[in-house]
Short mmCIF file of C-alpha atoms in Angstrom, two decimals:
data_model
loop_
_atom_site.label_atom_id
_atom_site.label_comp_id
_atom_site.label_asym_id
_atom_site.label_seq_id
_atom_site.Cartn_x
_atom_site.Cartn_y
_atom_site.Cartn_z
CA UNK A 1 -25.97 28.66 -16.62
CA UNK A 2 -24.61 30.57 -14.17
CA UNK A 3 -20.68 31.93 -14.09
CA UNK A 4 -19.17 30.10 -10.98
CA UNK A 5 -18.75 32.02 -7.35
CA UNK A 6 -15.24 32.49 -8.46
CA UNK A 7 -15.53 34.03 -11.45
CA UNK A 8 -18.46 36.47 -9.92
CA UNK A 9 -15.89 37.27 -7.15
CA UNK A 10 -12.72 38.16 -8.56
CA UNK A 11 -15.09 41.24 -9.44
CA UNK A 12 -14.01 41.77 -5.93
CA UNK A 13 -10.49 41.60 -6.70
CA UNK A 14 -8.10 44.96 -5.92
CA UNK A 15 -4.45 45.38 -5.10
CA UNK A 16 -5.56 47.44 -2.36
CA UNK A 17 -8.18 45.82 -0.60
CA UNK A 18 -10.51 48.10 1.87
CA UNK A 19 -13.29 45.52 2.60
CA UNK A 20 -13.75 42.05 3.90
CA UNK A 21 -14.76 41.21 0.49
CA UNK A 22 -11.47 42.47 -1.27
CA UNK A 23 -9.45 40.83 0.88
CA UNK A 24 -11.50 37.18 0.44
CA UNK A 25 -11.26 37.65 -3.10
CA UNK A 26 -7.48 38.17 -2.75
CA UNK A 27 -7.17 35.53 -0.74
CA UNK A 28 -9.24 33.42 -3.24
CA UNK A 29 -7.18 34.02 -6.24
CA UNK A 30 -3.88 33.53 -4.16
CA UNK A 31 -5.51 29.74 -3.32
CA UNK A 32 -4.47 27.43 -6.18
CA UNK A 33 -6.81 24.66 -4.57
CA UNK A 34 -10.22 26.78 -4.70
CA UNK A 35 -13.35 25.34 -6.19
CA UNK A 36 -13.11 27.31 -8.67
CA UNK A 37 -15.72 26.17 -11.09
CA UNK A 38 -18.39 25.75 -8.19
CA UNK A 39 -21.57 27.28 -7.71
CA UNK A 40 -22.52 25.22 -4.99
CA UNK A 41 -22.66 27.04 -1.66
CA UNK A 42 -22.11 23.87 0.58
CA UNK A 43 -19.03 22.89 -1.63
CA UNK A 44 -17.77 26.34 -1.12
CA UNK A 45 -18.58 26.58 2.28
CA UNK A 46 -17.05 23.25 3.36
CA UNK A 47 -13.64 24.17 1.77
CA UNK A 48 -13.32 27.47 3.60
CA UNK A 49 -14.50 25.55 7.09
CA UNK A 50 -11.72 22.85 6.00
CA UNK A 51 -8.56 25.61 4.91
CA UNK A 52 -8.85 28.37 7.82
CA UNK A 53 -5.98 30.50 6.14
CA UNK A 54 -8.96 33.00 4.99
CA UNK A 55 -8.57 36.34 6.47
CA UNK A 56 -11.93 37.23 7.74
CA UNK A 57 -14.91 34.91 8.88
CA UNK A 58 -17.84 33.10 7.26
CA UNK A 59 -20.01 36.21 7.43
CA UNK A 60 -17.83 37.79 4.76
CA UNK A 61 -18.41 34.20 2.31
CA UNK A 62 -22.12 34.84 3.16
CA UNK A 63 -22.51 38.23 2.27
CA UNK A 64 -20.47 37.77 -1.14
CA UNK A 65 -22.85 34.64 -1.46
CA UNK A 66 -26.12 36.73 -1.25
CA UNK A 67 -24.60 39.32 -3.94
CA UNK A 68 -23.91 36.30 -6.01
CA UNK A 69 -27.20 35.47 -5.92
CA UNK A 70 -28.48 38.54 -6.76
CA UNK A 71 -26.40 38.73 -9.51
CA UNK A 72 -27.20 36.07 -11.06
CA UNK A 73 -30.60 35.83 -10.91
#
């Protein structure tokens, strides 16, 4: 079973963030609403389309979604 995107991202996590994919991980720990459990990319995706308070666009949720991949393959 795979750990959920969450969990895989708050790898991510920094209390300086220099990237895109700090700052989405900050941003994803701050959210008390987050899928957190998921690993489904559509369920994911949808709630960042529906909650637009993330910092940075969908190209930063795609790139951390290709290293989760990798990472857990």
């Amino acid at each position: 079973m795979y750990k959920s995107f969450y969990h895989f991202l708050m790898k991510y996590r920094t209390t300086k963030p220099n990237d895109g994919i700090s700052r989405f991980a900050n941003s994803a720990y701050d959210d008390l609403s987050f899928p957190k459990n998921s690993e489904d990319y559509d369920e994911i995706s949808s709630y960042l389309e529906l909650n637009g308070h993330y910092p940075e666009s969908m190209a930063v949720f795609d790139e951390a979604w290709e290293e989760y991949l990798i990472a857990e393959s």
